[in-house]
PDB file of C-alpha atoms in Angstrom:
ATOM      1  CA  ASP A   1     106.102 109.735  91.670  1.00 78.00           C
ATOM      2  CA  SER A   2     108.231 110.195  94.913  1.00 82.00           C
ATOM      3  CA  GLY A   3     110.784 112.324  93.501  1.00 92.00           C
ATOM      4  CA  VAL A   4     113.659 109.888  94.870  1.00 94.00           C
ATOM      5  CA  THR A   5     115.417 108.313  91.904  1.00 96.00           C
ATOM      6  CA  GLN A   6     117.415 105.279  92.223  1.00 97.00           C
ATOM      7  CA  THR A   7     119.487 103.456  89.485  1.00 97.00           C
ATOM      8  CA  PRO A   8     119.873 101.094  88.197  1.00 97.00           C
ATOM      9  CA  LYS A   9     116.472  99.137  88.727  1.00 94.00           C
ATOM     10  CA  HIS A  10     117.947  95.935  88.238  1.00 95.00           C
ATOM     11  CA  LEU A  11     121.339  94.501  88.820  1.00 97.00           C
ATOM     12  CA  ILE A  12     122.600  91.049  88.079  1.00 97.00           C
ATOM     13  CA  THR A  13     126.181  90.329  89.221  1.00 97.00           C
ATOM     14  CA  ALA A  14     128.622  87.473  90.272  1.00 97.00           C
ATOM     15  CA  THR A  15     129.487  86.372  93.456  1.00 98.00           C
ATOM     16  CA  GLY A  16     132.762  88.287  94.713  1.00 98.00           C
ATOM     17  CA  GLN A  17     132.131  91.313  92.654  1.00 98.00           C
ATOM     18  CA  ARG A  18     131.145  94.449  93.803  1.00 98.00           C
ATOM     19  CA  VAL A  19     128.441  97.121  92.724  1.00 98.00           C
ATOM     20  CA  THR A  20     127.352 100.763  93.358  1.00 98.00           C
ATOM     21  CA  LEU A  21     123.558 101.565  93.762  1.00 98.00           C
ATOM     22  CA  ARG A  22     122.797 105.365  93.350  1.00 98.00           C
ATOM     23  CA  CYS A  23     120.180 107.405  95.045  1.00 98.00           C
ATOM     24  CA  SER A  24     119.104 110.873  93.891  1.00 98.00           C
ATOM     25  CA  PRO A  25     116.921 112.357  96.821  1.00 97.00           C
ATOM     26  CA  ARG A  26     113.856 114.833  96.284  1.00 95.00           C
ATOM     27  CA  SER A  27     115.152 118.088  95.483  1.00 94.00           C
ATOM     28  CA  GLY A  28     116.062 119.953  98.775  1.00 92.00           C
ATOM     29  CA  ASP A  29     115.951 116.949 101.028  1.00 95.00           C
ATOM     30  CA  LEU A  30     119.066 116.668 103.428  1.00 95.00           C
ATOM     31  CA  SER A  31     118.428 113.087 104.488  1.00 94.00           C
ATOM     32  CA  VAL A  32     119.187 110.020 102.746  1.00 95.00           C
ATOM     33  CA  TYR A  33     118.333 106.412 104.066  1.00 93.00           C
ATOM     34  CA  TRP A  34     119.237 103.268 102.527  1.00 95.00           C
ATOM     35  CA  TYR A  35     117.340  99.879 103.305  1.00 93.00           C
ATOM     36  CA  GLN A  36     117.658  96.377 102.514  1.00 93.00           C
ATOM     37  CA  GLN A  37     114.490  94.040 101.784  1.00 90.00           C
ATOM     38  CA  SER A  38     115.159  90.133 101.420  1.00 86.00           C
ATOM     39  CA  LEU A  39     113.146  87.338 101.578  1.00 78.00           C
ATOM     40  CA  ASP A  40     114.506  86.044 104.706  1.00 78.00           C
ATOM     41  CA  GLN A  41     115.571  89.193 106.475  1.00 77.00           C
ATOM     42  CA  GLY A  42     112.463  91.338 105.614  1.00 81.00           C
ATOM     43  CA  LEU A  43     112.880  95.200 105.595  1.00 84.00           C
ATOM     44  CA  GLN A  44     116.040  96.423 107.365  1.00 87.00           C
ATOM     45  CA  PHE A  45     117.448  99.708 107.939  1.00 86.00           C
ATOM     46  CA  LEU A  46     121.252  99.632 106.847  1.00 93.00           C
ATOM     47  CA  ILE A  47     122.397 103.268 107.205  1.00 93.00           C
ATOM     48  CA  GLN A  48     121.195 107.203 107.167  1.00 93.00           C
ATOM     49  CA  TYR A  49     123.272 110.347 105.663  1.00 95.00           C
ATOM     50  CA  TYR A  50     122.214 113.962 106.733  1.00 94.00           C
ATOM     51  CA  ASN A  51     123.873 116.739 104.752  1.00 95.00           C
ATOM     52  CA  GLY A  52     127.100 114.673 103.894  1.00 95.00           C
ATOM     53  CA  GLU A  53     127.525 113.048 107.275  1.00 95.00           C
ATOM     54  CA  GLU A  54     127.153 109.800 108.479  1.00 95.00           C
ATOM     55  CA  ARG A  55     123.952 110.133 110.831  1.00 91.00           C
ATOM     56  CA  ALA A  56     122.856 106.525 111.971  1.00 87.00           C
ATOM     57  CA  LYS A  57     123.704 103.026 111.203  1.00 88.00           C
ATOM     58  CA  GLY A  58     121.454 100.100 111.290  1.00 85.00           C
ATOM     59  CA  ASN A  59     122.432  96.503 110.063  1.00 81.00           C
ATOM     60  CA  ILE A  60     124.739  97.431 107.587  1.00 92.00           C
ATOM     61  CA  LEU A  61     127.461  94.592 106.951  1.00 94.00           C
ATOM     62  CA  GLU A  62     131.325  95.640 107.080  1.00 96.00           C
ATOM     63  CA  ARG A  63     131.285  94.559 103.234  1.00 97.00           C
ATOM     64  CA  PHE A  64     128.949  97.302 102.485  1.00 97.00           C
ATOM     65  CA  SER A  65     129.875 101.310 102.648  1.00 97.00           C
ATOM     66  CA  ALA A  66     127.751 104.314 101.542  1.00 97.00           C
ATOM     67  CA  GLN A  67     128.617 107.914 101.149  1.00 97.00           C
ATOM     68  CA  GLN A  68     126.641 111.243 100.547  1.00 98.00           C
ATOM     69  CA  PHE A  69     128.170 113.458  98.299  1.00 97.00           C
ATOM     70  CA  PRO A  70     128.111 117.270  98.082  1.00 96.00           C
ATOM     71  CA  ASP A  71     125.153 117.464  95.541  1.00 96.00           C
ATOM     72  CA  LEU A  72     123.267 115.207  98.129  1.00 97.00           C
ATOM     73  CA  HIS A  73     122.912 112.272  96.030  1.00 97.00           C
ATOM     74  CA  SER A  74     124.181 108.847  97.568  1.00 98.00           C
ATOM     75  CA  GLU A  75     125.836 105.874  96.514  1.00 98.00           C
ATOM     76  CA  LEU A  76     125.606 102.445  98.375  1.00 98.00           C
ATOM     77  CA  ASN A  77     128.662 100.313  97.519  1.00 98.00           C
ATOM     78  CA  LEU A  78     128.508  96.459  98.119  1.00 98.00           C
ATOM     79  CA  SER A  79     131.318  94.520  97.762  1.00 98.00           C
ATOM     80  CA  SER A  80     132.705  90.578  97.970  1.00 98.00           C
ATOM     81  CA  LEU A  81     129.186  89.862  97.035  1.00 98.00           C
ATOM     82  CA  GLU A  82     127.319  86.665  97.909  1.00 97.00           C
ATOM     83  CA  LEU A  83     124.208  85.001  96.928  1.00 96.00           C
ATOM     84  CA  GLY A  84     122.627  86.364 100.363  1.00 94.00           C
ATOM     85  CA  ASP A  85     122.942  89.718  99.247  1.00 96.00           C
ATOM     86  CA  SER A  86     120.467  89.330  96.686  1.00 96.00           C
ATOM     87  CA  ALA A  87     117.765  92.000  97.432  1.00 95.00           C
ATOM     88  CA  LEU A  88     115.747  94.711  96.798  1.00 94.00           C
ATOM     89  CA  TYR A  89     117.560  98.009  98.147  1.00 96.00           C
ATOM     90  CA  PHE A  90     115.545 100.991  98.530  1.00 94.00           C
ATOM     91  CA  CYS A  91     116.770 104.918  99.224  1.00 94.00           C
ATOM     92  CA  ALA A  92     114.417 107.187 100.768  1.00 92.00           C
ATOM     93  CA  SER A  93     115.028 110.988 101.330  1.00 92.00           C
ATOM     94  CA  SER A  94     113.398 113.318 103.824  1.00 89.00           C
ATOM     95  CA  ALA A  95     113.857 117.067 104.482  1.00 89.00           C
ATOM     96  CA  GLN A  96     115.493 117.113 107.808  1.00 81.00           C
ATOM     97  CA  ASP A  97     116.985 114.680 110.107  1.00 76.00           C
ATOM     98  CA  ARG A  98     114.907 111.495 111.286  1.00 67.00           C
ATOM     99  CA  GLY A  99     111.654 112.046 112.720  1.00 59.00           C
ATOM    100  CA  THR A 100     110.279 113.739 109.271  1.00 67.00           C
ATOM    101  CA  GLU A 101     108.364 112.256 106.565  1.00 73.00           C
ATOM    102  CA  ALA A 102     110.484 110.216 104.306  1.00 80.00           C
ATOM    103  CA  PHE A 103     109.892 109.357 100.562  1.00 86.00           C
ATOM    104  CA  PHE A 104     111.250 106.130  98.928  1.00 88.00           C
ATOM    105  CA  GLY A 105     112.509 105.385  95.704  1.00 91.00           C
ATOM    106  CA  GLN A 106     111.315 102.176  93.775  1.00 89.00           C
ATOM    107  CA  GLY A 107     114.435 100.131  94.642  1.00 93.00           C
ATOM    108  CA  THR A 108     116.967  98.605  92.880  1.00 96.00           C
ATOM    109  CA  ARG A 109     116.747  94.770  92.487  1.00 95.00           C
ATOM    110  CA  LEU A 110     119.904  93.171  92.783  1.00 97.00           C
ATOM    111  CA  THR A 111     120.433  89.621  91.996  1.00 96.00           C
ATOM    112  CA  VAL A 112     123.758  87.841  92.802  1.00 97.00           C
ATOM    113  CA  VAL A 113     124.285  84.665  90.902  1.00 97.00           C
TER     114      VAL A 113
ATOM    115  CA  GLY B   1     117.346  98.675 119.528  1.00 48.00           C
ATOM    116  CA  GLU B   2     113.518  98.954 118.566  1.00 56.00           C
ATOM    117  CA  ASP B   3     111.807  95.826 117.521  1.00 82.00           C
ATOM    118  CA  VAL B   4     108.391  96.028 115.778  1.00 88.00           C
ATOM    119  CA  GLU B   5     106.072  93.051 115.573  1.00 91.00           C
ATOM    120  CA  GLN B   6     102.947  92.704 113.850  1.00 93.00           C
ATOM    121  CA  SER B   7     100.795  89.766 112.331  1.00 90.00           C
ATOM    122  CA  LEU B   8     101.659  88.299 109.138  1.00 90.00           C
ATOM    123  CA  PHE B   9      98.293  87.843 107.465  1.00 94.00           C
ATOM    124  CA  LEU B  10      94.768  89.540 107.381  1.00 96.00           C
ATOM    125  CA  SER B  11      91.974  88.630 105.121  1.00 97.00           C
ATOM    126  CA  VAL B  12      88.690  90.529 105.037  1.00 97.00           C
ATOM    127  CA  ARG B  13      85.527  91.032 102.758  1.00 97.00           C
ATOM    128  CA  GLU B  14      85.245  93.774 100.463  1.00 97.00           C
ATOM    129  CA  GLY B  15      83.428  96.816 102.252  1.00 97.00           C
ATOM    130  CA  ASP B  16      84.437  95.357 105.529  1.00 97.00           C
ATOM    131  CA  SER B  17      86.830  97.477 108.023  1.00 97.00           C
ATOM    132  CA  SER B  18      90.493  96.134 107.972  1.00 97.00           C
ATOM    133  CA  VAL B  19      92.287  96.637 111.183  1.00 97.00           C
ATOM    134  CA  ILE B  20      96.417  96.187 111.028  1.00 97.00           C
ATOM    135  CA  ASN B  21      97.951  95.945 114.849  1.00 96.00           C
ATOM    136  CA  CYS B  22     101.464  96.434 115.552  1.00 95.00           C
ATOM    137  CA  THR B  23     103.379  96.517 118.667  1.00 94.00           C
ATOM    138  CA  TYR B  24     107.078  97.939 119.308  1.00 90.00           C
ATOM    139  CA  THR B  25     109.581  97.907 122.243  1.00 86.00           C
ATOM    140  CA  ASP B  26     111.430 101.398 121.784  1.00 76.00           C
ATOM    141  CA  SER B  27     109.511 104.401 122.689  1.00 76.00           C
ATOM    142  CA  SER B  28     112.033 106.769 121.478  1.00 75.00           C
ATOM    143  CA  SER B  29     110.996 107.397 117.639  1.00 77.00           C
ATOM    144  CA  THR B  30     109.202 110.801 117.049  1.00 77.00           C
ATOM    145  CA  TYR B  31     107.096 109.485 114.742  1.00 82.00           C
ATOM    146  CA  LEU B  32     105.593 106.074 113.764  1.00 88.00           C
ATOM    147  CA  TYR B  33     104.896 104.967 110.160  1.00 89.00           C
ATOM    148  CA  TRP B  34     102.477 102.736 108.274  1.00 92.00           C
ATOM    149  CA  TYR B  35     103.795 101.877 104.629  1.00 91.00           C
ATOM    150  CA  LYS B  36     102.227  99.971 101.813  1.00 92.00           C
ATOM    151  CA  GLN B  37     103.850  97.702  99.165  1.00 91.00           C
ATOM    152  CA  GLU B  38     101.689  96.364  96.342  1.00 88.00           C
ATOM    153  CA  PRO B  39     103.377  93.356  94.551  1.00 81.00           C
ATOM    154  CA  GLY B  40     106.326  94.246  92.429  1.00 76.00           C
ATOM    155  CA  ALA B  41     106.532  97.812  93.561  1.00 78.00           C
ATOM    156  CA  GLY B  42     108.134  99.882  95.963  1.00 78.00           C
ATOM    157  CA  LEU B  43     107.231 101.370  99.475  1.00 83.00           C
ATOM    158  CA  GLN B  44     104.719 103.894  99.814  1.00 84.00           C
ATOM    159  CA  LEU B  45     104.207 106.053 102.863  1.00 83.00           C
ATOM    160  CA  LEU B  46     100.522 105.496 103.614  1.00 88.00           C
ATOM    161  CA  THR B  47     100.559 107.837 106.836  1.00 88.00           C
ATOM    162  CA  TYR B  48     102.411 108.684 110.048  1.00 87.00           C
ATOM    163  CA  ILE B  49     101.382 109.873 113.502  1.00 89.00           C
ATOM    164  CA  PHE B  50     103.589 111.979 116.124  1.00 87.00           C
ATOM    165  CA  SER B  51     104.389 110.202 118.917  1.00 84.00           C
ATOM    166  CA  ASN B  52     102.552 112.352 121.345  1.00 86.00           C
ATOM    167  CA  MET B  53      99.062 112.040 119.526  1.00 87.00           C
ATOM    168  CA  ASP B  54      96.432 109.434 120.320  1.00 91.00           C
ATOM    169  CA  MET B  55      94.681 109.273 116.602  1.00 94.00           C
ATOM    170  CA  LYS B  56      95.211 110.506 113.304  1.00 92.00           C
ATOM    171  CA  GLN B  57      92.504 110.085 110.529  1.00 93.00           C
ATOM    172  CA  ASP B  58      93.111 110.593 106.976  1.00 89.00           C
ATOM    173  CA  GLN B  59      90.169 109.880 104.623  1.00 93.00           C
ATOM    174  CA  ARG B  60      89.578 105.925 105.115  1.00 96.00           C
ATOM    175  CA  LEU B  61      92.804 105.483 107.054  1.00 95.00           C
ATOM    176  CA  THR B  62      92.500 105.729 111.147  1.00 96.00           C
ATOM    177  CA  VAL B  63      95.782 105.658 112.914  1.00 96.00           C
ATOM    178  CA  LEU B  64      95.366 104.664 116.693  1.00 96.00           C
ATOM    179  CA  LEU B  65      98.405 104.822 118.966  1.00 95.00           C
ATOM    180  CA  ASN B  66      98.252 103.474 122.600  1.00 93.00           C
ATOM    181  CA  LYS B  67     101.685 104.610 124.173  1.00 89.00           C
ATOM    182  CA  LYS B  68     101.200 103.060 127.197  1.00 90.00           C
ATOM    183  CA  ASP B  69     100.844  99.503 125.774  1.00 91.00           C
ATOM    184  CA  LYS B  70     103.151 100.440 122.893  1.00 91.00           C
ATOM    185  CA  HIS B  71     100.477  99.370 120.503  1.00 94.00           C
ATOM    186  CA  LEU B  72      99.806 101.027 117.258  1.00 95.00           C
ATOM    187  CA  SER B  73      97.245 100.108 114.886  1.00 96.00           C
ATOM    188  CA  LEU B  74      95.920 100.926 111.437  1.00 97.00           C
ATOM    189  CA  ARG B  75      92.288 100.794 110.548  1.00 97.00           C
ATOM    190  CA  ILE B  76      91.194 101.000 106.970  1.00 97.00           C
ATOM    191  CA  ALA B  77      87.318 101.667 106.206  1.00 97.00           C
ATOM    192  CA  ASP B  78      85.415 100.430 103.517  1.00 97.00           C
ATOM    193  CA  THR B  79      88.187  97.877 102.221  1.00 98.00           C
ATOM    194  CA  GLN B  80      88.660  97.839  98.530  1.00 97.00           C
ATOM    195  CA  THR B  81      90.435  94.963  96.754  1.00 95.00           C
ATOM    196  CA  GLY B  82      92.714  97.697  95.423  1.00 93.00           C
ATOM    197  CA  ASP B  83      93.820  97.616  99.260  1.00 96.00           C
ATOM    198  CA  SER B  84      95.482  94.240  99.103  1.00 96.00           C
ATOM    199  CA  ALA B  85      98.979  94.580  99.650  1.00 95.00           C
ATOM    200  CA  ILE B  86     101.525  94.382 102.448  1.00 94.00           C
ATOM    201  CA  TYR B  87     101.537  96.920 105.266  1.00 96.00           C
ATOM    202  CA  PHE B  88     104.507  97.772 107.237  1.00 93.00           C
ATOM    203  CA  CYS B  89     104.622  99.539 110.597  1.00 93.00           C
ATOM    204  CA  ALA B  90     107.921 101.324 111.290  1.00 88.00           C
ATOM    205  CA  GLY B  91     109.357 103.410 113.704  1.00 84.00           C
ATOM    206  CA  GLU B  92     112.423 105.748 112.520  1.00 73.00           C
ATOM    207  CA  VAL B  93     114.796 102.776 111.880  1.00 71.00           C
ATOM    208  CA  ARG B  94     113.292  99.513 112.264  1.00 79.00           C
ATOM    209  CA  PHE B  95     110.265  97.971 110.405  1.00 84.00           C
ATOM    210  CA  GLY B  96     107.922  95.380 111.258  1.00 89.00           C
ATOM    211  CA  ALA B  97     107.977  92.019 108.936  1.00 87.00           C
ATOM    212  CA  GLY B  98     104.724  93.290 107.113  1.00 92.00           C
ATOM    213  CA  THR B  99     101.008  92.461 107.096  1.00 95.00           C
ATOM    214  CA  ARG B 100      99.608  90.810 103.885  1.00 95.00           C
ATOM    215  CA  LEU B 101      96.123  92.006 103.588  1.00 96.00           C
ATOM    216  CA  THR B 102      93.950  90.111 101.115  1.00 96.00           C
ATOM    217  CA  VAL B 103      90.824  91.506 100.372  1.00 96.00           C
ATOM    218  CA  LYS B 104      88.191  89.320  98.871  1.00 95.00           C
ATOM    219  CA  PRO B 105      85.349  90.235  96.646  1.00 91.00           C
TER     220      PRO B 105
END
């Protein structure tokens, strides 16, 4: 158990809908990272938050957004969902900023139908 | 951006050593990582190496870093069937496509 909790574990939704994925980092970790793993794109870094502030941005679509709350949990919002958004979404946390060891949650499997 | 490339497949016999290779383009990562993903499971951090190190050994795992050639490798000694998984090489932002290691008895 990495100490990073992601909910829900599975999510099935229709195209055009909006979903929110939640991540609770390890206790004391200030950084949260979001990744998308899909069959055609592989594993991609989406975005990082550090102590509530956006720190780094990767290949995140404009339809997607994220935030980190004062209690350090994070949410990834995916809107106007398309079939191609079906993927495993991982959250990871680390104690400090990038360059420190990160621990991954088990992922949320999103299926868009 | 940082591109990370690795071969897609590797097959070895149980008891042999496995070597998974990775090349990267951007040298700005402070750490370089190896992750393991078993079928249907999440990512597990296996080991990492600080960018100013050449080698790191951790039990059966040996990581070699050649900064000049931007080449990273992971050696698994005495490979077991339980080592069958996908191994990802990663910098701080980008991941390789993953190498599927198959261990034959």
